[in-house]
Coordinates of C-alpha atoms in Angstrom, one line a residue:
M22 CA 71.6 52.9 -8.4
I23 CA 70.1 54.3 -5.1
R24 CA 67.1 56.5 -5.7
S25 CA 67.5 60.0 -3.9
Q26 CA 67.9 63.6 -5.0
N27 CA 70.5 64.3 -7.7
Y28 CA 74.0 65.3 -6.6
T29 CA 75.9 67.9 -8.1
I30 CA 79.5 66.9 -7.8
F31 CA 82.6 69.1 -7.5
S32 CA 85.7 66.9 -8.1
C33 CA 88.4 69.0 -6.9
S34 CA 91.7 67.5 -7.7
C35 CA 94.3 68.9 -10.1
R36 CA 95.5 65.4 -11.1
E37 CA 94.1 63.5 -13.9
N38 CA 92.2 60.1 -13.4
G39 CA 93.4 59.9 -9.7
N40 CA 91.4 59.0 -6.5
S41 CA 89.2 62.3 -6.7
S42 CA 88.0 61.1 -10.3
F43 CA 87.4 57.6 -9.2
C44 CA 85.4 58.8 -6.4
A45 CA 83.2 61.0 -8.6
N46 CA 82.7 58.2 -10.9
L47 CA 81.8 55.8 -8.1
T48 CA 79.3 58.3 -6.9
Q49 CA 77.7 58.7 -10.3
K50 CA 77.5 55.0 -10.6
H51 CA 75.5 54.5 -7.3
F52 CA 73.6 57.9 -7.1
P53 CA 71.9 60.1 -9.5
T54 CA 74.0 62.9 -10.6
S55 CA 72.8 66.0 -12.2
E56 CA 76.2 67.6 -13.0
L57 CA 80.0 66.9 -12.5
Y58 CA 82.4 69.7 -12.4
Y59 CA 86.3 69.8 -12.1
P60 CA 86.8 73.3 -11.0
C61 CA 90.7 72.8 -10.3
K62 CA 91.1 72.0 -14.0
T63 CA 89.9 75.5 -15.0
S64 CA 91.2 79.1 -14.5
L65 CA 89.7 80.4 -11.1
Q66 CA 90.0 83.9 -10.6
H67 CA 91.2 84.5 -7.1
C68 CA 90.1 87.4 -4.6
I69 CA 92.1 90.4 -5.1
A70 CA 91.0 92.0 -1.9
C71 CA 89.8 95.1 -3.6
G72 CA 86.8 95.5 -1.1
Y73 CA 84.2 95.9 -3.9
C74 CA 81.9 93.1 -2.2
D75 CA 82.1 95.1 1.2
T76 CA 79.8 97.6 -0.3
H77 CA 78.1 95.4 -3.0
A78 CA 77.0 92.3 -1.0
G79 CA 76.9 89.3 -3.2
Q80 CA 78.9 90.9 -6.0
C81 CA 82.6 90.6 -7.0
I82 CA 84.5 93.0 -9.2
H83 CA 85.6 89.8 -11.3
S84 CA 81.8 89.0 -12.1
I85 CA 81.0 92.7 -12.9
K86 CA 83.9 92.9 -15.4
Q87 CA 83.4 89.5 -17.1
M88 CA 81.6 86.2 -16.5
D89 CA 84.3 84.5 -14.7
T90 CA 84.6 80.8 -13.9
V91 CA 84.2 81.1 -10.1
S92 CA 80.8 82.9 -10.6
H93 CA 79.7 80.2 -12.8
F94 CA 80.5 77.5 -10.3
Y95 CA 78.8 79.5 -7.5
Q96 CA 75.7 79.9 -9.6
K97 CA 75.7 76.2 -10.1
L98 CA 76.0 75.7 -6.2
F99 CA 73.1 78.1 -5.5
H100 CA 70.8 76.2 -7.6
A101 CA 71.6 72.7 -6.5
K102 CA 70.0 70.8 -3.6
Q103 CA 72.7 68.2 -2.7
V104 CA 76.1 68.9 -3.4
L105 CA 79.2 66.6 -3.1
F106 CA 82.8 68.2 -2.9
I107 CA 85.5 65.7 -3.4
I108 CA 88.8 67.3 -2.0
P109 CA 92.3 65.9 -1.9
I110 CA 94.5 67.2 0.7
Y111 CA 97.6 69.0 -0.2
F112 CA 99.9 69.9 2.6
Y113 CA 96.9 70.1 5.2
H114 CA 94.7 72.1 3.0
V115 CA 92.7 72.1 -0.3
P116 CA 94.5 72.4 -3.7
A117 CA 95.5 76.0 -4.5
P118 CA 92.7 76.6 -7.3
L119 CA 90.1 75.5 -5.0
K120 CA 91.3 78.0 -2.4
A121 CA 90.8 80.8 -4.9
F122 CA 87.0 79.4 -5.0
I123 CA 86.6 79.5 -1.3
D124 CA 88.0 83.0 -1.0
R125 CA 85.6 84.4 -3.4
S126 CA 82.7 83.2 -1.0
Q127 CA 83.7 86.5 0.8
A128 CA 81.4 88.3 -1.7
W129 CA 78.5 87.0 0.3
F130 CA 79.8 87.4 3.8
Q131 CA 77.8 90.8 4.3
T132 CA 74.6 89.4 2.7
P133 CA 72.0 89.4 5.4
L134 CA 71.1 85.7 6.4
H135 CA 67.6 85.7 4.8
Q136 CA 69.2 86.8 1.5
K137 CA 71.9 84.2 1.2
P138 CA 71.7 82.6 -2.1
A139 CA 72.3 78.6 -1.0
Q140 CA 69.8 78.3 1.8
Q141 CA 68.3 75.4 0.2
T142 CA 71.7 73.6 -0.6
H143 CA 73.0 70.7 1.5
I144 CA 77.0 70.2 1.2
K145 CA 78.7 66.9 1.8
I146 CA 82.5 66.7 1.6
I147 CA 84.9 63.9 1.0
F148 CA 88.4 64.6 1.9
L149 CA 91.1 62.3 0.5
G150 CA 94.4 62.2 2.5
A151 CA 97.6 60.7 1.3
R152 CA 99.0 60.3 5.0
E153 CA 98.1 57.2 7.0
K154 CA 97.3 59.2 10.0
G155 CA 97.0 62.7 11.5
E156 CA 94.3 64.0 13.6
K157 CA 94.6 67.3 12.3
L158 CA 95.2 66.5 8.7
F159 CA 91.8 67.7 7.5
E160 CA 91.2 70.5 9.9
G161 CA 92.3 73.6 8.0
A162 CA 90.4 72.4 4.9
Y163 CA 87.2 71.7 6.7
L164 CA 87.3 75.1 8.6
S165 CA 87.8 76.9 5.2
M166 CA 85.1 74.9 3.6
K167 CA 82.8 75.3 6.5
Y168 CA 83.0 79.2 6.7
A169 CA 82.8 79.5 2.8
M170 CA 79.5 77.5 2.7
L171 CA 78.2 79.6 5.8
S172 CA 78.9 82.7 3.8
I173 CA 76.6 81.6 1.1
G174 CA 74.0 80.1 3.3
A175 CA 74.5 76.6 2.7
T176 CA 74.1 73.7 5.2
I177 CA 77.4 71.8 5.6
H178 CA 77.4 68.3 6.9
T179 CA 80.2 66.5 8.7
P180 CA 82.7 65.3 6.2
L181 CA 84.1 62.0 5.5
N182 CA 87.8 61.9 6.0
L183 CA 89.8 59.2 4.1
Y184 CA 93.4 58.4 5.0
G185 CA 96.1 56.6 3.1
L186 CA 95.1 57.4 -0.7
D187 CA 98.4 58.8 -2.2
H188 CA 98.8 56.7 -5.5
K189 CA 96.4 57.3 -8.1
T190 CA 94.8 54.0 -8.0
D191 CA 94.7 53.5 -4.1
L192 CA 90.9 54.3 -3.8
Q193 CA 90.2 52.1 -6.7
N194 CA 91.8 49.1 -4.8
N195 CA 90.3 49.9 -1.5
I196 CA 86.9 48.4 -1.3
Q197 CA 86.5 49.3 2.4
A198 CA 86.9 53.1 1.6
Q199 CA 84.5 52.7 -1.4
N200 CA 82.0 51.3 1.0
Q201 CA 82.6 54.2 3.3
I202 CA 82.0 56.6 0.5
I203 CA 78.6 55.0 -0.5
D204 CA 77.6 54.9 3.1
Y205 CA 78.4 58.4 3.5
I206 CA 76.5 59.7 0.7
K207 CA 73.5 57.6 1.7
Q208 CA 73.2 59.7 4.9
C209 CA 71.0 62.7 5.2

């Protein structure tokens, strides 16, 4: 195990025991991990464009009415120093449940920079694409994640983009990709 700060991991696949889960387990094997979450396997309340956060910076109507799952995940994110998102790409973007999480970052968009809640958080992202190639395969997902993380004040690092991981065991059988993951996490 490599000694470094603990990672909070968000494994964002809707599929059970596939490449994202393998990547999360690989990370836990090689790096200290404080927490592991599977947000796409829960019910994530989507933004309803009600405008509440426009006049109540940092608050969402869902969180006021109830303790919702998205708020819970954001609170975990705000208190973590090192965060790793493992995200499969579905038709050039993130899985639909994760998009609900991203959209809810809007609640902190109006928050002044010095009051953003994740100023000490560093975000790394591993994108897993099924396609063998495609220069724009990860572009939409990256831009959405980038601006969501900027809304909360986090620092986002250049992502690791991995191609050709379609079947559930493709990453498990790809030592080169596993080494790329380990090297990527060692950085920063």
